[in-house]
Short mmCIF file of C-alpha atoms in Angstrom, two decimals:
data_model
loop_
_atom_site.label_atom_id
_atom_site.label_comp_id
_atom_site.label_asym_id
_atom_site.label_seq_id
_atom_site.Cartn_x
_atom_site.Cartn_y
_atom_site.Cartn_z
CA UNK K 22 -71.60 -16.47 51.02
CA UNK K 23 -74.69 -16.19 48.96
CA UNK K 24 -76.47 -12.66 49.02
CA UNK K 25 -80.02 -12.58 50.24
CA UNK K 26 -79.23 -13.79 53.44
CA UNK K 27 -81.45 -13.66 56.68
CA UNK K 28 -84.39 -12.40 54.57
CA UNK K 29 -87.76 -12.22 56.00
CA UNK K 30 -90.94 -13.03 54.59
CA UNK K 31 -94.48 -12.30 56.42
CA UNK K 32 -95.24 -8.92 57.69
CA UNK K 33 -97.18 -9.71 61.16
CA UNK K 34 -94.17 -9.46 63.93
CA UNK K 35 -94.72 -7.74 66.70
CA UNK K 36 -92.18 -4.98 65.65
CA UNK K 37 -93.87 -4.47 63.11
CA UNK K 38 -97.17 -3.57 63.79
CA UNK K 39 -95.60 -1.18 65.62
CA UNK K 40 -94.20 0.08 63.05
CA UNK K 41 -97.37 -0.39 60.99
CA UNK K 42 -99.66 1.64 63.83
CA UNK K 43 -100.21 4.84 62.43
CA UNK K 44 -102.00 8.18 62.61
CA UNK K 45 -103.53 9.45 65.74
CA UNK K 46 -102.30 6.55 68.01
CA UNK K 47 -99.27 8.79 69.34
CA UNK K 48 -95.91 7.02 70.03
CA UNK K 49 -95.97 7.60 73.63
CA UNK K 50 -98.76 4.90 72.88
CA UNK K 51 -97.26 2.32 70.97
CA UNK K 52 -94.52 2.21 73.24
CA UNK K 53 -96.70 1.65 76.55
CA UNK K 54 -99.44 -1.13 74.18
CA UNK K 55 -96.61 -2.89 72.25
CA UNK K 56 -93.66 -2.67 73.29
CA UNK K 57 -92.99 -2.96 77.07
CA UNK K 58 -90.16 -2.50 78.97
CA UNK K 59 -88.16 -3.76 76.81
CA UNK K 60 -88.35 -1.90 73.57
CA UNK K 61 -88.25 1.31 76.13
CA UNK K 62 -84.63 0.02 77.28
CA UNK K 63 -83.67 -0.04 73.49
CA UNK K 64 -84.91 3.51 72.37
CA UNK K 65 -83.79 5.58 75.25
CA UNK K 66 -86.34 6.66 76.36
CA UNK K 67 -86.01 10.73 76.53
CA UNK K 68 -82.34 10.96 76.29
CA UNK K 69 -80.32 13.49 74.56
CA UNK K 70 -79.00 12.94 71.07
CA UNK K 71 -75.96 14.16 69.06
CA UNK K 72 -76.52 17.36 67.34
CA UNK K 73 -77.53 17.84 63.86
CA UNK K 74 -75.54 18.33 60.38
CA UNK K 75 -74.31 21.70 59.36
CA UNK K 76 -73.40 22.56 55.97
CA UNK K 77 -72.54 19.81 53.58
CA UNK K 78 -69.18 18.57 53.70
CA UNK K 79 -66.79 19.96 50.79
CA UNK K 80 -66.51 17.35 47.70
CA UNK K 81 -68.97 15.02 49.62
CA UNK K 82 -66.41 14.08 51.54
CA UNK K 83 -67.54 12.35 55.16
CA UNK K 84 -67.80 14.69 58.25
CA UNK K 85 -65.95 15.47 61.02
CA UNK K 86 -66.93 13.36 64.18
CA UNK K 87 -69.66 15.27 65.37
CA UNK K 88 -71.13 16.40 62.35
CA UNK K 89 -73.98 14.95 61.14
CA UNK K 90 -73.82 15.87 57.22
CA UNK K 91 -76.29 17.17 54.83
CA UNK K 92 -77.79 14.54 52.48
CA UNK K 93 -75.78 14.85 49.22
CA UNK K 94 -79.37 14.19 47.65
CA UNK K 95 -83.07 13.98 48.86
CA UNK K 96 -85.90 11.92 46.98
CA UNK K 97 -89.20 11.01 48.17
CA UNK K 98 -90.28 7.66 47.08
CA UNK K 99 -93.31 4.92 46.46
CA UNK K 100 -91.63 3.23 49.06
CA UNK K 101 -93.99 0.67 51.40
CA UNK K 102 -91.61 -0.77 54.10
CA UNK K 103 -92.09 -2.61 57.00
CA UNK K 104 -88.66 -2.02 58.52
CA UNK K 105 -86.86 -5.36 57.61
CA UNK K 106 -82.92 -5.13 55.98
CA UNK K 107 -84.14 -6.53 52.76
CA UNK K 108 -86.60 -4.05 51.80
CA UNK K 109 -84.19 -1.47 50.46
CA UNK K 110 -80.63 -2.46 48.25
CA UNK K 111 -77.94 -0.70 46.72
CA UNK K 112 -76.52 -2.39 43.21
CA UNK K 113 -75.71 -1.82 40.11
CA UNK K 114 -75.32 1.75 40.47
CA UNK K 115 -78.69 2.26 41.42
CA UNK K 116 -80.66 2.24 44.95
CA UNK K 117 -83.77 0.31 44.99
CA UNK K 118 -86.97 0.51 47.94
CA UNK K 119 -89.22 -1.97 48.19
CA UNK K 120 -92.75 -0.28 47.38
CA UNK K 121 -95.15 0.06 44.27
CA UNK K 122 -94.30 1.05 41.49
CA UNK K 123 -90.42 -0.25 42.36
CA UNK K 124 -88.70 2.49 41.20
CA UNK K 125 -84.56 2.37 40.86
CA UNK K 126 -82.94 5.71 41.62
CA UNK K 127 -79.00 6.58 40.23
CA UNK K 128 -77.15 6.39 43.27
CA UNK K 129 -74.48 9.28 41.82
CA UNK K 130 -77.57 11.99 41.39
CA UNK K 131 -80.74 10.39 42.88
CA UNK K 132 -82.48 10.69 39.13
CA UNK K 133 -84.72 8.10 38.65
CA UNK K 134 -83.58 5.65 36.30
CA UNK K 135 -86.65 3.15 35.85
CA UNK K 136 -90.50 2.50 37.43
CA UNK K 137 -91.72 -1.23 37.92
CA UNK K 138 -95.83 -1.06 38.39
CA UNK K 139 -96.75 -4.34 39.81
CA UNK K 140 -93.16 -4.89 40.49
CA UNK K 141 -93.08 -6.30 43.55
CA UNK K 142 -95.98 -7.00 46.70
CA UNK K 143 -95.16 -3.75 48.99
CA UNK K 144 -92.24 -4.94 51.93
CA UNK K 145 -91.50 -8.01 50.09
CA UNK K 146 -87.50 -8.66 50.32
CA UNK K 147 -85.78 -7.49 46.92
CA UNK K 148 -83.28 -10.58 46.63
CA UNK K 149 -79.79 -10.14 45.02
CA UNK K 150 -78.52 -13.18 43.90
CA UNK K 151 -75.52 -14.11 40.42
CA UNK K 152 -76.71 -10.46 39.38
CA UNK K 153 -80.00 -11.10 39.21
CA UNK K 154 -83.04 -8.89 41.74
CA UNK K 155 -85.53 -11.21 42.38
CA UNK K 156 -88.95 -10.46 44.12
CA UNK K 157 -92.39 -11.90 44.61
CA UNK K 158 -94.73 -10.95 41.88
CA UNK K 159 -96.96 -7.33 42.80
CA UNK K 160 -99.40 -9.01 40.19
CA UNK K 161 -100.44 -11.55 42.29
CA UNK K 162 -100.44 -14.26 39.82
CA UNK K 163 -98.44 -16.68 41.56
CA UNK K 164 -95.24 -16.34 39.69
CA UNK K 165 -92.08 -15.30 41.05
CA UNK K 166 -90.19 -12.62 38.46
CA UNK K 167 -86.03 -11.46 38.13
CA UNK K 168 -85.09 -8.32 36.67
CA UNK K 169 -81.72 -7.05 36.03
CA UNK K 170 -80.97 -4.34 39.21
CA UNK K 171 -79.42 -1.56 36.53
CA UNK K 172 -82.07 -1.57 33.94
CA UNK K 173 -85.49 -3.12 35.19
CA UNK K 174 -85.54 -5.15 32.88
CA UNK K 175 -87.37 -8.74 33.40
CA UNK K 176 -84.75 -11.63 33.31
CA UNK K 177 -86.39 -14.57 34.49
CA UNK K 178 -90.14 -16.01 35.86
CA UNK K 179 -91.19 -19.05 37.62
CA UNK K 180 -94.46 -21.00 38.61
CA UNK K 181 -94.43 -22.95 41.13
CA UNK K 182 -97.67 -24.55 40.35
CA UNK K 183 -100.95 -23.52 40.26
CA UNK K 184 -101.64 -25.85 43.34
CA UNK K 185 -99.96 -23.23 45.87
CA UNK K 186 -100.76 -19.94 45.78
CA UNK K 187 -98.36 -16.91 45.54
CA UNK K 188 -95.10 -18.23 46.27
CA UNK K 189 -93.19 -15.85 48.48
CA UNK K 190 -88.77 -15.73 48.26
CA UNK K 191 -87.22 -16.20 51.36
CA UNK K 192 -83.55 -16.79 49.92
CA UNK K 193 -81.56 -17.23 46.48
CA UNK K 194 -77.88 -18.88 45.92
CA UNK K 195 -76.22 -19.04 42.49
CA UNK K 196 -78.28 -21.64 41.26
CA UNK K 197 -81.68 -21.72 42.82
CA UNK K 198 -84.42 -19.47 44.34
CA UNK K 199 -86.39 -20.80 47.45
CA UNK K 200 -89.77 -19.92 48.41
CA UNK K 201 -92.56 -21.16 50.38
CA UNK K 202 -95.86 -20.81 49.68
CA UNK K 203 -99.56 -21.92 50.67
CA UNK K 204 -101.01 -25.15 49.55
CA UNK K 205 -104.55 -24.94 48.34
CA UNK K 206 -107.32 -26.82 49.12
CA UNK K 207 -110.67 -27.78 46.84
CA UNK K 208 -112.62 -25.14 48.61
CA UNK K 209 -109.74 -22.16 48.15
CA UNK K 210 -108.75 -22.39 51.84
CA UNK K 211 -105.04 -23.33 52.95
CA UNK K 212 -103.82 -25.21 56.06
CA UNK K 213 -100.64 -26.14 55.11
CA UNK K 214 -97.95 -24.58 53.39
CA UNK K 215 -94.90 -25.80 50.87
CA UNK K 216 -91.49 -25.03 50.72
CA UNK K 217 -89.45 -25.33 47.33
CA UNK K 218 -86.25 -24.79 45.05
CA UNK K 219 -86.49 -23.07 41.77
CA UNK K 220 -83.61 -23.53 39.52
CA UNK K 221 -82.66 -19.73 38.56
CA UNK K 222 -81.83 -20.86 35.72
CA UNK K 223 -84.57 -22.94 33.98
CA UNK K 224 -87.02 -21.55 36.24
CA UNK K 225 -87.76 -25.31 36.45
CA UNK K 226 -89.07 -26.46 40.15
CA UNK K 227 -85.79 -28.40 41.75
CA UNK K 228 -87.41 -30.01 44.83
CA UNK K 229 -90.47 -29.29 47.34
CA UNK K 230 -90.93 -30.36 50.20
CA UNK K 231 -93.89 -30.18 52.55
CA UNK K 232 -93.83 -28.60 55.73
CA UNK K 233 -95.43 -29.60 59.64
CA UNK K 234 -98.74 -29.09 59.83
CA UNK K 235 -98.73 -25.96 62.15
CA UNK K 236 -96.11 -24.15 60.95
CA UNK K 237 -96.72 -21.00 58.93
CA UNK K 238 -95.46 -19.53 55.58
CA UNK K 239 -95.07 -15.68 57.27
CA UNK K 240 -92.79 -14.72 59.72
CA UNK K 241 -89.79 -17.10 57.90
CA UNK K 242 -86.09 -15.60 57.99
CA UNK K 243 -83.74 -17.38 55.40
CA UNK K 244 -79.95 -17.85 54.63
CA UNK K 245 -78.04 -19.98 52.03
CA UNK K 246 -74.59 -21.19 53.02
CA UNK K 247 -73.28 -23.89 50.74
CA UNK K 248 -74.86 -27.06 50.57
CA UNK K 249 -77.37 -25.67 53.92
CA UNK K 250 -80.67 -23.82 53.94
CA UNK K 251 -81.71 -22.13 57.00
CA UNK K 252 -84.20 -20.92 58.31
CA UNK K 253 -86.49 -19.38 61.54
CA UNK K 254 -90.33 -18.91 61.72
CA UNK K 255 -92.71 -17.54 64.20
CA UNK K 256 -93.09 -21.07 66.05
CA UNK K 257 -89.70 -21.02 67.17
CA UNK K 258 -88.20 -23.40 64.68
CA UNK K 259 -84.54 -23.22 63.95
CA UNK K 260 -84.58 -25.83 60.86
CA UNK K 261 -81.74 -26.92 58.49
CA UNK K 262 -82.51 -28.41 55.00
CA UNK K 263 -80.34 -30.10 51.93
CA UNK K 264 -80.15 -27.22 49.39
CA UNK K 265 -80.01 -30.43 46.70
CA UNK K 266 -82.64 -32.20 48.07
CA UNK K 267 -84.80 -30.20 50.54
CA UNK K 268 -84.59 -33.04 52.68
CA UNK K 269 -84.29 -31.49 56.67
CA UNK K 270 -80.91 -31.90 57.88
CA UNK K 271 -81.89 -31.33 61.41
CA UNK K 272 -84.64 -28.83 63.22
CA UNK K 273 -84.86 -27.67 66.93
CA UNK K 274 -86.93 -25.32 68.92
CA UNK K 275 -85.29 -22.16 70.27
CA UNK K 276 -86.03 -20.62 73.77
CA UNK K 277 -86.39 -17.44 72.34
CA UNK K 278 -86.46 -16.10 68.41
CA UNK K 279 -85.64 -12.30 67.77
CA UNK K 280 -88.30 -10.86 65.41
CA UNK K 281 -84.92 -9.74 62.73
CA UNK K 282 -82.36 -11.50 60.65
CA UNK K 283 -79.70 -14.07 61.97
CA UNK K 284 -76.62 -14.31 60.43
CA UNK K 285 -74.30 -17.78 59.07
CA UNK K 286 -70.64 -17.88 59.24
CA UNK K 287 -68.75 -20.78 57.52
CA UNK K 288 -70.33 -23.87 59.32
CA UNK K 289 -71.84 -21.93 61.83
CA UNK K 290 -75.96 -20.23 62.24
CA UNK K 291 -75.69 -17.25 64.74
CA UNK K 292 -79.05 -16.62 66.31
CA UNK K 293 -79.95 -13.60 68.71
CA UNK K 294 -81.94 -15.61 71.64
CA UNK K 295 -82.76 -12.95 74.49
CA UNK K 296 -80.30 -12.61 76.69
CA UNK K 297 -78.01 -14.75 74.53
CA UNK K 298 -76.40 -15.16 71.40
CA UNK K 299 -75.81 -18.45 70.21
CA UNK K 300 -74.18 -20.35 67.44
CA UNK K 301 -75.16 -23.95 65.94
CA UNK K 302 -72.94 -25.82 63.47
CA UNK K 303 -75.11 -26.21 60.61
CA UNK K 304 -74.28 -29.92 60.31
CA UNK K 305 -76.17 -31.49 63.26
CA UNK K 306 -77.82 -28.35 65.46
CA UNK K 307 -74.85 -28.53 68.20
CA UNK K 308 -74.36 -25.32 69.97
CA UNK K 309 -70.72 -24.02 69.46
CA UNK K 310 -70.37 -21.28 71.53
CA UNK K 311 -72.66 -18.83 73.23
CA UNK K 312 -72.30 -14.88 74.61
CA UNK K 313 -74.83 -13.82 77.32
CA UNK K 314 -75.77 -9.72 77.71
CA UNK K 315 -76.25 -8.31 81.36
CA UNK K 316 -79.07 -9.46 83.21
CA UNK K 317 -82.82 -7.78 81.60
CA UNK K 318 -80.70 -7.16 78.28
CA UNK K 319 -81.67 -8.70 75.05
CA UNK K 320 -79.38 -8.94 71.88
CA UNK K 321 -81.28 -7.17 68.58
CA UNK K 322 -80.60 -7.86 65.31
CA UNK K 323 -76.96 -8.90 63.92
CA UNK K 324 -74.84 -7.78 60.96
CA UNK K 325 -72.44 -9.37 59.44
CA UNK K 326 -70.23 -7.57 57.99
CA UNK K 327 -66.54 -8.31 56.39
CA UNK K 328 -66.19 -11.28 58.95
CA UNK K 329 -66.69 -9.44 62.36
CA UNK K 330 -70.69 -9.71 63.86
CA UNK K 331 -72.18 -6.79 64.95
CA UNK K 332 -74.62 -6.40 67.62
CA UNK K 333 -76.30 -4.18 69.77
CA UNK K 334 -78.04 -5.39 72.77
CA UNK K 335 -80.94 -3.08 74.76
CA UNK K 336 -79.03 -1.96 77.19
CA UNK K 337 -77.24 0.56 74.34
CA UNK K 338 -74.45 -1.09 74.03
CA UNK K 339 -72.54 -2.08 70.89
CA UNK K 340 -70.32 -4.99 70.11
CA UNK K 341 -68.10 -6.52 67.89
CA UNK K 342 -67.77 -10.68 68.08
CA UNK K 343 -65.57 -12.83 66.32
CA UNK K 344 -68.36 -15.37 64.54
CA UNK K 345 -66.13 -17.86 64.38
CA UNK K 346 -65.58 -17.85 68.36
CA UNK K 347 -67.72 -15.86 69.94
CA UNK K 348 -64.68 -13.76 71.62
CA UNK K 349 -65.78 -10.05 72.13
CA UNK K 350 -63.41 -7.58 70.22
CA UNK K 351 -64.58 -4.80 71.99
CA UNK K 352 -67.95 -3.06 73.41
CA UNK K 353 -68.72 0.77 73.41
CA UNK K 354 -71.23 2.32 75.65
CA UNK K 355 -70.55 5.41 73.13
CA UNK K 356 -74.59 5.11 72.34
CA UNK K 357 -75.92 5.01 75.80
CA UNK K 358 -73.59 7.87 76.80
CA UNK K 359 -75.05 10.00 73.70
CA UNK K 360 -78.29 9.07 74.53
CA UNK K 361 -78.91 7.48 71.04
CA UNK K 362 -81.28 4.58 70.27
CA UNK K 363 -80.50 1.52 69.73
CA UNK K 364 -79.62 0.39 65.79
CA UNK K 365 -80.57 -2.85 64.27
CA UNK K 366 -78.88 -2.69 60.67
CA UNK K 367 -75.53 -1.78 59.79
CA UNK K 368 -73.30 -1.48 56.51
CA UNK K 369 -69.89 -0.78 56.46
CA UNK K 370 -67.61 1.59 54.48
CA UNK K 371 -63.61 1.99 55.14
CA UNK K 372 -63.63 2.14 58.82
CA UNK K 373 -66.89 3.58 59.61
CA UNK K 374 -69.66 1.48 61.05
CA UNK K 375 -73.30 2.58 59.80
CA UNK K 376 -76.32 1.85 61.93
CA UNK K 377 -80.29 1.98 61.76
CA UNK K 378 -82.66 1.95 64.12
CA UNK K 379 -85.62 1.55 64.59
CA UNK K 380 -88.56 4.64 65.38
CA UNK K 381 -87.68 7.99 64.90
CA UNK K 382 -86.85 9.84 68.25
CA UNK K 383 -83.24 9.47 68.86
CA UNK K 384 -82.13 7.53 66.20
CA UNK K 385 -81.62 7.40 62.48
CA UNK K 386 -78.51 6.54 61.39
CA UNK K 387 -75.63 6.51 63.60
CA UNK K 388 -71.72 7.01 62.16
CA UNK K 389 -69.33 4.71 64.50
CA UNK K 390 -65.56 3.93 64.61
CA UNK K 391 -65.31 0.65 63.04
CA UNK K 392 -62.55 -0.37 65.36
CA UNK K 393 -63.77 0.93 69.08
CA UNK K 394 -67.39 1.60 68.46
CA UNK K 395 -66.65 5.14 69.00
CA UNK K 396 -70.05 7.75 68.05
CA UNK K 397 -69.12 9.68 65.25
CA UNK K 398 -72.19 11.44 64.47
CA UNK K 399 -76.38 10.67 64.29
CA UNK K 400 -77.89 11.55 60.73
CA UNK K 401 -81.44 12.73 61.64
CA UNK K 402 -84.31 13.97 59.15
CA UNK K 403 -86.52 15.66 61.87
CA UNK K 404 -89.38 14.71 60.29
CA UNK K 405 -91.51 12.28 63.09
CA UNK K 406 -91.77 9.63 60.51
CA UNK K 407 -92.94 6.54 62.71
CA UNK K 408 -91.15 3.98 60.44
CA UNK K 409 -87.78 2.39 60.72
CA UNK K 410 -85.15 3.65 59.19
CA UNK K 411 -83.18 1.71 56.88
CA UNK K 412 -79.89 1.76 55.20
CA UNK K 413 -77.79 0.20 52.35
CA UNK K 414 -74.85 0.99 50.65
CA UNK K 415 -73.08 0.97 47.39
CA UNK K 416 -69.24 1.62 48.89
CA UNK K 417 -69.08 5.38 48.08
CA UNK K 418 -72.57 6.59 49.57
CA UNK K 419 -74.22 5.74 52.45
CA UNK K 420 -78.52 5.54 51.55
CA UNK K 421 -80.88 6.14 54.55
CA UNK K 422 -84.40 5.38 53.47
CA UNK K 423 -87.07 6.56 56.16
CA UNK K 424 -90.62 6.30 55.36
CA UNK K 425 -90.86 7.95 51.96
CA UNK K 426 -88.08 10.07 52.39
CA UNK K 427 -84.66 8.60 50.61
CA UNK K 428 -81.34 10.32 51.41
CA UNK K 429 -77.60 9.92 50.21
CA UNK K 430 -74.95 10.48 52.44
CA UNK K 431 -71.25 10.89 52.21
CA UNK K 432 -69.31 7.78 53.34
#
């Protein structure tokens, strides 16, 4: 499976301009304007939450359920996220935050180890894809630039044409980078909107393809899976295209979209609808299987993650899903017992589960047994930062990014 996948591009979700609201609107606010009932479900409301780290563990070693541990390192970063999974990566031996200047920081000592001014447009996704970080240009010139992740160095540029105007990445395979992008008029002004292959090679322009009038180049999640491009947007398209021909394979409307990343398995699209989860083959659009959450519940984002799906749903609870089937491998109420929020990212190291979630009060990022769902611990910076934490992970440490703050933690 190709890396990049369920990226977003467009910042103007719901979720996040709540995340976006700032300053003296307090969060007691936010939560009654925004969010409804709903989002009050998923953060848990005034419940308790798992105590906080002591002292570091010895030899950065992970610890003991219970323990939240001390950051092995601390940074504060340019970073300028908008809470999506795509914003902050871990490669190369570096750990990289969306933001301007992109800045790469060693993920052994936290010591910066380059600065990109212009680098990339602030909460853009930073696409991995055959080595290669690719990102929408901070310039604003319409081109779309890859760098290598360990060095900053520039690798690659494409134009799409000077026709459409700043072509944005939604999703990269080993041979080609797709974007989409406004189409300009005479007068400047843009109705319509492109989408397009660039060969990551050449930089050459593959195919392009013209989308419905209607349909809007923000708000688009993307994933590669073989010969399939897919891909949601804020009009509640669920579309399939030819990756060799951009030609549309099949397209459907959804009942309900999440505003996060869906995941592909093999032949199969997994989306998060509401109350259900559902999975399409990618072939022809026909529904596989489908899992439905208690009545008022609604599934969040899913992970992915060494062939088991991940899910939390805002009732607190946490499952595990064979993608493949849709059987349930087991559920833990372990968050709604601790009082935790709900998470909406995960990585993975050995056999513990990493989640983030979203606003600050109870949540951060959670530690769970990989194989019960079991709460292990709740990493927590205290600091009232109203953005979404995030985290990524480069097999030995586990990297928390929230707000400005960036922290390395034991695995």
């Amino acid at each position: 499976m190709s890396k990049g996948l369920g990226t977003t591009v467009g910042r103007s979700s719901r979720r996040r301009i709540l995340r976006m609201a700032g300053g003296g609107i307090t969060m007691a606010a936010l939560g009654a304007g925004l969010t409804g009932c709903e989002d009050e479900l998923a953060t848990g409301g005034e419940g308790s939450t798992p105590p906080p780290g002591s002292a570091s563990p010895e030899n950065g070693k992970a610890p003991a359920d219970g323990k939240a541990p001390e950051p092995l390192w601390t940074k504060s970063t340019s970073a300028q996220t908008y809470g999506d999974n795509d914003e902050l990566v871990a490669v190369d031996g570096v750990v990289i935050a969306s933001g301007d200047p992109l800045a790469a920081f060693d993920g052994a000592t936290g010591e910066e180890r380059w600065s990109l001014p212009d680098g990339a447009v602030p909460g853009a996704p930073l696409l991995l894809g055959d080595g290669t970080l690719y990102l929408e240009s901070g310039k604003y010139d319409g081109s779309v630039a890859g760098y290598v992740p360990g060095s900053g160095k520039e690798s690659w540029r494409s134009r799409l044409g000077k026709e459409y105007r700043q072509p944005r990445p939604v999703a990269v395979d080993a041979e080609q980078v797709y974007v989409i992008a406004e189409i300009l008029e005479a007068d400047g002004s843009s109705h319509t909107n492109v989408i397009a292959a660039l060969n990551s090679g050449t930089g050459k322009v593959a195919w392009k393809e013209q989308r419905d009038l209607g349909t809007e180049q923000n708000g688009v999640h993307a994933a590669v899976q073989g010969r399939y491009l897919v891909y949601t947007d804020f009009k509640n398209n669920l579309t399939v295209r030819d990756t060799a021909t951009g030609k549309q394979v099949w397209t459907q409307k959804t009942t309900k979209t999440s505003y996060g990343p869906f995941v592909v398995h093999q032949d199969l699209v997994i989306v998060p609808q509401g109350q259900r989860l559902q999975a399409f083959a990618l072939s022809d659009g026909s529904e596989k299987w489908s899992v439905r959450a208690e009545e008022f519940t609604t599934f969040r984002e899913p992970t992915l993650l060494e062939d088991v799906l991940y899910i939390a749903d805002s009732a607190r609870t946490l499952w595990a899903v064979e993608p493949g089937t849709g059987k349930k491998i087991w559920q833990s109420t372990a968050l709604k017992d601790a009082g935790g929020q709900v998470p909406r990212q995960f990585v993975k190291v050995g056999g513990t589960l990493f989640g983030a979630t979203d606003l600050d009060k109870q949540g951060g990022i959670h530690a769970f047994d990989a194989k019960n769902g079991g709460l292990r611990w709740t990493f927590n910076d205290r600091s009232g930062d109203y953005h979404a934490w995030l985290v990524a992970t480069d097999g030995k440490r586990v990297f928390a990014l929230h707000g400005k703050k960036l922290h390395a933690l034991p695995a």
